[in-house]
Short mmCIF file of C-alpha atoms in Angstrom, two decimals:
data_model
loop_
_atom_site.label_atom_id
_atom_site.label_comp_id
_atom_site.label_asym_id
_atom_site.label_seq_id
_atom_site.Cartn_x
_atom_site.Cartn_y
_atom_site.Cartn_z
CA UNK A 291 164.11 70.52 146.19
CA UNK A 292 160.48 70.91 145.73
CA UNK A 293 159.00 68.97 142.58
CA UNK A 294 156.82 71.52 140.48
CA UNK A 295 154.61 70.65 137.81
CA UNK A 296 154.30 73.17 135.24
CA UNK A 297 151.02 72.59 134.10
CA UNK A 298 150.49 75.41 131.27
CA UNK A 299 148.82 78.65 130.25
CA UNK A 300 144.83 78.27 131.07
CA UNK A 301 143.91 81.49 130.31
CA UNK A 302 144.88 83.62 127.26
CA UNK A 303 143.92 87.16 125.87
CA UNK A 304 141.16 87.29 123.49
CA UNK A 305 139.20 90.02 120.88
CA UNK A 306 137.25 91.48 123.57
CA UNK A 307 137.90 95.04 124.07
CA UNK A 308 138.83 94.82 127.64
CA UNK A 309 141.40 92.19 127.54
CA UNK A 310 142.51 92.60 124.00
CA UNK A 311 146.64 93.05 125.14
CA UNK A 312 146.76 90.27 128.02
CA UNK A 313 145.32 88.83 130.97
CA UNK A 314 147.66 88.12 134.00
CA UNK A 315 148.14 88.11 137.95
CA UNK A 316 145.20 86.37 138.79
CA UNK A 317 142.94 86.11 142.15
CA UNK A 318 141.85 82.64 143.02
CA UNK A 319 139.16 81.10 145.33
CA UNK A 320 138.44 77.62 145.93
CA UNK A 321 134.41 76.70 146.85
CA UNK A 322 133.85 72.94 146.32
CA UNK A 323 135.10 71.77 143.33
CA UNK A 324 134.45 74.77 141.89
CA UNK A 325 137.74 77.74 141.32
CA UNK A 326 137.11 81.19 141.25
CA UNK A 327 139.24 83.29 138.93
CA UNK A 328 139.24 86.95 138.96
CA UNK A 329 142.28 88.39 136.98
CA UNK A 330 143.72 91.20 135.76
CA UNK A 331 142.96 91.98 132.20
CA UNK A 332 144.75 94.40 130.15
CA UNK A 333 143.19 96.66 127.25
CA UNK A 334 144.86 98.89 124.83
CA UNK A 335 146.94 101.62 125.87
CA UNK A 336 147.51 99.55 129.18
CA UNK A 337 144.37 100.01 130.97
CA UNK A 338 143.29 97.29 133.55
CA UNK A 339 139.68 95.87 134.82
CA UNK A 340 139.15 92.85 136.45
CA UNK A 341 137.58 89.72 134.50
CA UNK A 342 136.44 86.31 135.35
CA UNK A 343 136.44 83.01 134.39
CA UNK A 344 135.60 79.47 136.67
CA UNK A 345 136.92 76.20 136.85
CA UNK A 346 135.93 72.92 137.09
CA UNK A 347 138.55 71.56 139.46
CA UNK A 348 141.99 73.00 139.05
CA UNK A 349 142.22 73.22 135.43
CA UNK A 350 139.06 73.10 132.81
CA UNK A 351 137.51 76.04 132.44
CA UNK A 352 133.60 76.16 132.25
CA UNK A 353 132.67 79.40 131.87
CA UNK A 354 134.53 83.30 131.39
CA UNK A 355 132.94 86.57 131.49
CA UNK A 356 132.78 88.53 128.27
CA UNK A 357 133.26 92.03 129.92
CA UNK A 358 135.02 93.32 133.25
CA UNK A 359 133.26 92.41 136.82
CA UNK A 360 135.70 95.27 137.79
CA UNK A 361 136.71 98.43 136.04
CA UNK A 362 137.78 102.00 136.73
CA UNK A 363 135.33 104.26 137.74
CA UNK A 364 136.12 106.30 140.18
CA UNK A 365 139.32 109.36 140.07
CA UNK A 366 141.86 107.48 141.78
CA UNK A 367 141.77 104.48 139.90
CA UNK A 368 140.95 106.10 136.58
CA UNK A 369 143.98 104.43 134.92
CA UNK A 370 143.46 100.66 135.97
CA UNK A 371 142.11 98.41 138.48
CA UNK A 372 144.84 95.52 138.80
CA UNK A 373 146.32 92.66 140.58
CA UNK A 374 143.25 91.22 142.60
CA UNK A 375 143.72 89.13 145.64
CA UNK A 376 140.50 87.36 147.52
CA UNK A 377 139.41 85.79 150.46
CA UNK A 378 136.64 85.06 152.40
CA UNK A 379 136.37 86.55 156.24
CA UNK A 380 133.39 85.62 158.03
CA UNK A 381 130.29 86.04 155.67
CA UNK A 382 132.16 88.51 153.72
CA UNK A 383 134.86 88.19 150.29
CA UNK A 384 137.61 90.86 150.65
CA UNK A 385 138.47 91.69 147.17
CA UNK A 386 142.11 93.71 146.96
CA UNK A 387 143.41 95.30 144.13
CA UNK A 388 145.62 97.86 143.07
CA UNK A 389 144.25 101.08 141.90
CA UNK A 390 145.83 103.42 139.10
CA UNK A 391 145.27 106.81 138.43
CA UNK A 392 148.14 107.65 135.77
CA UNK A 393 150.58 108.21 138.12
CA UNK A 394 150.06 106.63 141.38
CA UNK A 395 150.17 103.13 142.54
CA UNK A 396 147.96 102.29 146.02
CA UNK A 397 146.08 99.16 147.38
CA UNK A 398 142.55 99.46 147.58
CA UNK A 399 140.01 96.64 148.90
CA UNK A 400 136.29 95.71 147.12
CA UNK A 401 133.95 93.33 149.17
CA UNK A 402 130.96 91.19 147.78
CA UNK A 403 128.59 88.78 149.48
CA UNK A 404 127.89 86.60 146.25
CA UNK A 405 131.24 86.98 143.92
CA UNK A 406 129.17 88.72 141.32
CA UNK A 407 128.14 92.02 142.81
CA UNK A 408 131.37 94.23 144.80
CA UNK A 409 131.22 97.66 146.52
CA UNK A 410 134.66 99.33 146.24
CA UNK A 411 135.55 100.52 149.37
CA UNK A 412 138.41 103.19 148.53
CA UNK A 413 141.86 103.04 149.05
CA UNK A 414 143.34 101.21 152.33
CA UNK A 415 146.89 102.07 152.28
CA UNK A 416 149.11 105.23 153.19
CA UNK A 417 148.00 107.91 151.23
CA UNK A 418 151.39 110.15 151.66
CA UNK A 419 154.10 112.41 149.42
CA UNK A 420 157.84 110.03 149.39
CA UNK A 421 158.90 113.49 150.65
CA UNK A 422 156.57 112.44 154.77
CA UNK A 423 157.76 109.11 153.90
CA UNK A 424 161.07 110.07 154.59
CA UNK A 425 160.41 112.72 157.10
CA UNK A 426 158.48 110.09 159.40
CA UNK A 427 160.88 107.73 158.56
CA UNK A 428 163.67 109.99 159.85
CA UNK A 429 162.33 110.76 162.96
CA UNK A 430 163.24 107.22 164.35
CA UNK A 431 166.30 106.53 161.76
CA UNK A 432 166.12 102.93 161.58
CA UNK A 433 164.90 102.25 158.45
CA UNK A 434 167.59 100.98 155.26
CA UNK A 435 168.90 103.56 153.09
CA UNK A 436 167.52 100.86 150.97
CA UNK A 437 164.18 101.87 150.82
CA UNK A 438 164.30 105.62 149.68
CA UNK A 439 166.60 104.92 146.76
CA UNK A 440 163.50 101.87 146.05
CA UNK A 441 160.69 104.64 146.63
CA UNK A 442 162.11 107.14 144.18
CA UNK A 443 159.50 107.36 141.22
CA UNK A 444 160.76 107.56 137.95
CA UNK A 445 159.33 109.89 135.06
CA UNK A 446 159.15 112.48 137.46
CA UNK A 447 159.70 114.85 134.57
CA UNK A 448 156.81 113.79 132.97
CA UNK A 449 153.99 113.82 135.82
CA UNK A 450 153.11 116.33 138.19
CA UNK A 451 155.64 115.74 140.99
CA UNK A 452 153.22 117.64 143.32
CA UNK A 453 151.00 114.38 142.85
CA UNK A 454 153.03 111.98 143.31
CA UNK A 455 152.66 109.30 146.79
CA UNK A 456 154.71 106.43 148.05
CA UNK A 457 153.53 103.46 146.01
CA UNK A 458 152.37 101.03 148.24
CA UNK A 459 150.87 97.63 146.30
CA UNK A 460 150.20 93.74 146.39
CA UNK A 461 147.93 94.27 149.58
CA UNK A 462 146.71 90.73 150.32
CA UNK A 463 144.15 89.47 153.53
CA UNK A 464 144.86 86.42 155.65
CA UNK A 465 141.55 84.73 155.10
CA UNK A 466 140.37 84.92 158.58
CA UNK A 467 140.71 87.39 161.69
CA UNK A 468 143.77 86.72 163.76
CA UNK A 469 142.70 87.10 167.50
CA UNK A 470 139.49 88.68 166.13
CA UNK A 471 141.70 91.23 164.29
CA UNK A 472 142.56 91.38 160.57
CA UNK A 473 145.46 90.76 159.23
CA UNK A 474 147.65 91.95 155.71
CA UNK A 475 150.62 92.20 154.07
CA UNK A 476 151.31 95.41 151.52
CA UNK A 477 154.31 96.21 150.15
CA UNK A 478 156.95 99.45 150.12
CA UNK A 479 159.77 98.17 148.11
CA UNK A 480 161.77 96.19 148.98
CA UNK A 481 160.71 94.26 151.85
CA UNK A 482 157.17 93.09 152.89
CA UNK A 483 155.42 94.94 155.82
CA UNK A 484 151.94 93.11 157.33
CA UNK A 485 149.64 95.41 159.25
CA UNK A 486 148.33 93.61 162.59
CA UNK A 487 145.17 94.13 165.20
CA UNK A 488 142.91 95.96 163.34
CA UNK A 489 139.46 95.43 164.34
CA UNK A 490 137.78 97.17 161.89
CA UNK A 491 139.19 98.74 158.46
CA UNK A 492 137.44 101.91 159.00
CA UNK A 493 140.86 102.09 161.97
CA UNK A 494 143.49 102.98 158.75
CA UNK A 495 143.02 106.16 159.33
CA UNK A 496 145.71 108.72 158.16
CA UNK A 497 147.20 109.29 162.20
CA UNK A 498 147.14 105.35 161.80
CA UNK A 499 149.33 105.48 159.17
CA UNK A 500 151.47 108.00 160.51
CA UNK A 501 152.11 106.52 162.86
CA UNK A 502 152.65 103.22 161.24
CA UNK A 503 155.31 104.69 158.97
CA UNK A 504 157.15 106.39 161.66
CA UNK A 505 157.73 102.74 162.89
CA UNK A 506 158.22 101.38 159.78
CA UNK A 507 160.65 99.06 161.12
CA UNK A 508 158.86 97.14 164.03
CA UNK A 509 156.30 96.35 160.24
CA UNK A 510 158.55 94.93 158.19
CA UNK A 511 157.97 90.95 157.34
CA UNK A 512 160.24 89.74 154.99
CA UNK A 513 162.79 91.73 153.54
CA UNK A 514 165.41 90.13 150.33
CA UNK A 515 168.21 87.62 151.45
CA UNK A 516 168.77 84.81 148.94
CA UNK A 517 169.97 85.79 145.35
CA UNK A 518 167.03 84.74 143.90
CA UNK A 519 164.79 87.83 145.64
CA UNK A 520 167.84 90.05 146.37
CA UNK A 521 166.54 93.35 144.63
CA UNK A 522 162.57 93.17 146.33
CA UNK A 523 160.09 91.38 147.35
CA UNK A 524 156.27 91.47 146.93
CA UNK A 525 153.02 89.53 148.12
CA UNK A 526 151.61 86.54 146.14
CA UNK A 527 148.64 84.40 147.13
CA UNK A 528 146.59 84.39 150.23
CA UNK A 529 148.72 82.87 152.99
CA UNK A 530 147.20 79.13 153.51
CA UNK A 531 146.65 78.00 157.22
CA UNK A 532 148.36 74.32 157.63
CA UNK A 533 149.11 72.68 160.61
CA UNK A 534 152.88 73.95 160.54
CA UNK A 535 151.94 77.74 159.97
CA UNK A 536 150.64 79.68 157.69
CA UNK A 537 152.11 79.17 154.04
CA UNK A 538 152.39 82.13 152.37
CA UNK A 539 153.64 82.46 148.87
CA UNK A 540 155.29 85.51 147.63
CA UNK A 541 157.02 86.67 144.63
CA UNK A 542 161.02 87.65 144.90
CA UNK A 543 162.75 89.67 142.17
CA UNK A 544 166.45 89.28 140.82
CA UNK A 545 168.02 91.76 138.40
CA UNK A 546 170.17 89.83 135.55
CA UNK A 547 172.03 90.55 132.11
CA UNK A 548 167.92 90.22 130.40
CA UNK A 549 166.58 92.47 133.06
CA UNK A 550 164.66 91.72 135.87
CA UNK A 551 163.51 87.73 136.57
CA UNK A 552 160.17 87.49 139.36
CA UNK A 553 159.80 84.21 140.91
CA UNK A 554 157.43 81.94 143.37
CA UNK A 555 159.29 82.26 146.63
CA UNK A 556 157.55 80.29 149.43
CA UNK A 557 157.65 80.98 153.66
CA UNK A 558 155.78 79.56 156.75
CA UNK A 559 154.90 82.15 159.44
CA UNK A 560 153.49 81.46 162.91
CA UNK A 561 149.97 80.75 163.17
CA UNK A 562 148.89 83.07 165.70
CA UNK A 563 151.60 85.62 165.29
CA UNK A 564 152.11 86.10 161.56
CA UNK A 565 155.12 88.59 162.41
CA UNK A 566 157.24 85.42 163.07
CA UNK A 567 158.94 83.84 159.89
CA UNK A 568 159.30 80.14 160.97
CA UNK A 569 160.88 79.46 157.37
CA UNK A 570 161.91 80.22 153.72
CA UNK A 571 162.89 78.49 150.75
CA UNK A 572 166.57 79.51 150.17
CA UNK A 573 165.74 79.24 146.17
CA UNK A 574 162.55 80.10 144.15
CA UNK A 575 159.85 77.64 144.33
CA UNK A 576 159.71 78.42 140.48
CA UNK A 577 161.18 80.81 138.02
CA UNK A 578 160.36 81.52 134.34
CA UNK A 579 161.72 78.94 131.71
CA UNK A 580 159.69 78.12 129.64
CA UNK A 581 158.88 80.42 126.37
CA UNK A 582 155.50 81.99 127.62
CA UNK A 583 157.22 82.63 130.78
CA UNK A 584 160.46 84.19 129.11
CA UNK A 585 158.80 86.41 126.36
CA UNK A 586 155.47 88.48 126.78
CA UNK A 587 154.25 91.84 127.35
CA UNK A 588 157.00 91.95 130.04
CA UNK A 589 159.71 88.64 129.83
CA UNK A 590 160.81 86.70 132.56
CA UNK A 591 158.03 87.00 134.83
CA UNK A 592 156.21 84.47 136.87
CA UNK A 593 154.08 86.18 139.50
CA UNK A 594 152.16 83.95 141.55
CA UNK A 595 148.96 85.66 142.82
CA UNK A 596 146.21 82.99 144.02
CA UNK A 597 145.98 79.31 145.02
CA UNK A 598 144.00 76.68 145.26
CA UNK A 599 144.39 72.94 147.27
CA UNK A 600 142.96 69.91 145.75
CA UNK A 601 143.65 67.05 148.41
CA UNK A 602 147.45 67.10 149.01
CA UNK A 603 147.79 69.05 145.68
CA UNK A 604 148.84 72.99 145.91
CA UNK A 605 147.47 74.69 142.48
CA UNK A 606 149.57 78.01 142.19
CA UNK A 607 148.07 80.27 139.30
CA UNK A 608 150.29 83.12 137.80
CA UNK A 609 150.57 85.43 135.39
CA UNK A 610 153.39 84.72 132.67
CA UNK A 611 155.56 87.25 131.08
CA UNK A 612 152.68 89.87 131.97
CA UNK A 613 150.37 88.22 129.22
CA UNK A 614 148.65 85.07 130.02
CA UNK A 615 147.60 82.94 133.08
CA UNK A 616 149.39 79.75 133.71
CA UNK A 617 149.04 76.96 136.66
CA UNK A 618 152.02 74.95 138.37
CA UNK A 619 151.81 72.11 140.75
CA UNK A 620 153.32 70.56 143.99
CA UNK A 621 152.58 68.54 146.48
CA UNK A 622 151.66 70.60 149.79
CA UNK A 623 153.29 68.33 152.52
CA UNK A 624 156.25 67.98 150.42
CA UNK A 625 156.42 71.91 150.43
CA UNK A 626 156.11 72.13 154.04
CA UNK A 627 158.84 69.27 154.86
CA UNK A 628 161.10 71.15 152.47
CA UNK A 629 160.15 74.51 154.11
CA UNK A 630 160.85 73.01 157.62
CA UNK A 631 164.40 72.58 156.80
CA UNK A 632 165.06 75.99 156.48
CA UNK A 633 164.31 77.01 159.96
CA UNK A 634 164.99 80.86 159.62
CA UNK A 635 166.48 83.24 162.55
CA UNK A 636 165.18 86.47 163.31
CA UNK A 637 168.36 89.07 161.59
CA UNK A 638 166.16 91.89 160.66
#
C-alpha cells in the first residue's frame, strides 16, 4: 500500500462573515514555489463564495483574503458558489465551480487571466428536468437502473418540483487540450462521465447535450467497484499528466453504520485517450481517521479537490468533515508503481 502522510488542517474558519461556519473542498494551483488556494467557504445559513489564501511551498501560508474572490451574484447561483477546481489551458485559468440556486445543483466554469480578476461564464452542464433524463435515457435503454433511483431529488415536497434538474456537479478540466480539444469529467451519480472533442465551450449547446445524454453510456468513466466507493463516485483534483498516464484523483463514497464515509480514490487513464482506465487503486488512497476528519459540519469526509507536486512529492489538499482544509502526502512514483499493479479491464 501507498504510504500517506497526513500532514494536518492548514486552513480553518475564521470571524469573517463569509466563512464564519467552515471552509472546505479546496482548488489548488501550483506556479513556482508559490500554491494557489481558492476554496470553498461557508457562511451562515449555508451560503458559499469562494476565498483565497497562498502558500509558500506546500504548507505555510503567506497571505489569505479577507472577503470572497467569488460569490453569488447572478439567479442561478443565488444560493452558493462551491467546490472550485482550476487549471491553466493555454494563456487562460479555467475556474469550475458548482453553482446553487436553492434547489438545484449544476457545474458552471469562471476564467481569469491573472488569478485575481474572473468572468463567470454561466453554467456548462445539462440543463434538463430528471423527468428528459430518463426519457433520453430510455430511448437507447442501456443505462443502470442505478442511476434514476441516484437522480431522484429529495425534499421534493418542499421545493417547486416544476424546478427541479438533474444535478450534475464536480466538473473538473484536464489542464491542457487533448488533440486540440478540451477535455472534463462531471458527474451524474453514481459513476463519472468525461465529455471529449470539444473545440470550443460555446459547442455545449442544449442539442449537444441531448444528445450526449441519450448516449449516456458510451460517457461514462468510472463507475463504483471496490467497497470502498461502492455507493458513487465523484471528481477530485485536476488529473496530473505523468509519464504512465494521466493521474487522476477522485473521491469514492461508502455507506456504513455512521453514515456515509468519502475517500481519496486514485486511477491512471491513457494519455491521449482519457476514456481508457489503465488502473485503480482497489482501496482508498485515504479515508477519514483522524478527529477533524471524523467530526465536522458533515463527519467522515475527506474530499480531495486540488493538488500540488513538489519534486517527487504529491500534496493532496481536502476538505475535512465539511469544515476545514487539510493536506496529505505521498510519494508520486510510489503511487504510480502501486497504481500499475492494478492493471484494470474494460467491464463497463
Amino acid at each position: 500500500m501507498v504510504q500517506v502522510n497526513k500532514l494536518g488542517v492548514i486552513l480553518k474558519k475564521t470571524e469573517f462573515t463569509f466563512e464564519n461556519e467552515g471552509v472546505l473542498n479546496p482548488a489548488v494551483i501550483k506556479e513556482g514555489n508559490t500554491v494557489h488556494i481558492f476554496y470553498r467557504a461557508v457562511s451562515k445559513g449555508n451560503y458559499s463564495s469562494i476565498g483565497y489564501a497562498k502558500l509558500d511551498g506546500p504548507m505555510e501560508v503567506v497571505m489569505r483574503m479577507e472577503s470572497p474572490i467569488l460569490k453569488a451574484e447572478e439567479t442561478y447561483d443565488s444560493h452558493g458558489v462551491e467546490d472550485p477546481r482550476i487549471v491553466k489551458i493555454d494563456d487562460l485559468y479555467y475556474m469550475t465551480y458548482t453553482a446553487y440556486d436553492g434547489i438545484n445543483a449544476l457545474g458552471c466554469y469562471a476564467i481569469s487571466k491573472d488569478l485575481v480578476h474572473f468572468e463567470k461564464k454561466g453554467i456548462m452542464v445539462p440543463k434538463i428536468s430528471y423527468q428528459k433524463f430518463i426519457e433520453l435515457t430510455k430511448i437507447n435503454g442501456v443505462i443502470k437502473n442505478k442511476y434514476y433511483r441516484f437522480n431522484q431529488h429529495e425534499g421534493v415536497v418542499e421545493k417547486d418540483i416544476s424546478k427541479m434538474l438533474l444535478w450534475d456537479k464536480n466538473v473538473v478540466f484536464f489542464p491542457r487540450k487533448i488533440n486540440g480539444a478540451f477535455c472534463f469529467i462531471h458527474r451524474i451519480k453514481p459513476g463519472i462521465q468525461i465529455v471529449t472533442g470539444v473545440k470550443e465551450l460555446t459547442d455545449l449547446t442544449e442539442a449537444y447535450w441531448d444528445n450526449y445524454i441519450t448516449n449516456l453510456d458510451q460517457h461514462i468513466l468510472l463507475e463504483p467497484k471496490f467497497d470502498h466507493e461502492r455507493n458513487y463516485l465523484g471528481g477530485g483534483c485536476p488529473p496530473i499528466e505523468t509519464e504512465h498516464g494521466w493521474l487522476m484523483i477522485y473521491h469514492g463514497v461508502h455507506e456504513s453504520l455512521n453514515g456515509y464515509v468519502y475517500c481519496a480514490c486514485a486511477t491512471l487513464l491513457d494519455l491521449e485517450d482519457p476514456t481508457k482506465e489503465i488502473a485503480r487503486l482497489p482501496y482508498g488512497l485515504f479515508q477519514p481517521e483522524l478527529e477533524w476528519e471524523l467530526k465536522g459540519y458533515v463527519r467522515n469526509v475527506c474530499f480531495p479537490s486540488g493538488a500540488a507536486v513538489f519534486d517527487d512529492v504529491l500534496y493532496i489538499y481536502y476538505g475535512a468533515a465539511d469544515e476545514r482544509i487539510a493536506c496529505a502526502s505521498m510519494s508520486l512514483s510510489e503511487l504510480l508503481n502501486e497504481l500499475l499493479l492494478n492493471i484494470q479491464h474494460n467491464d463497463k
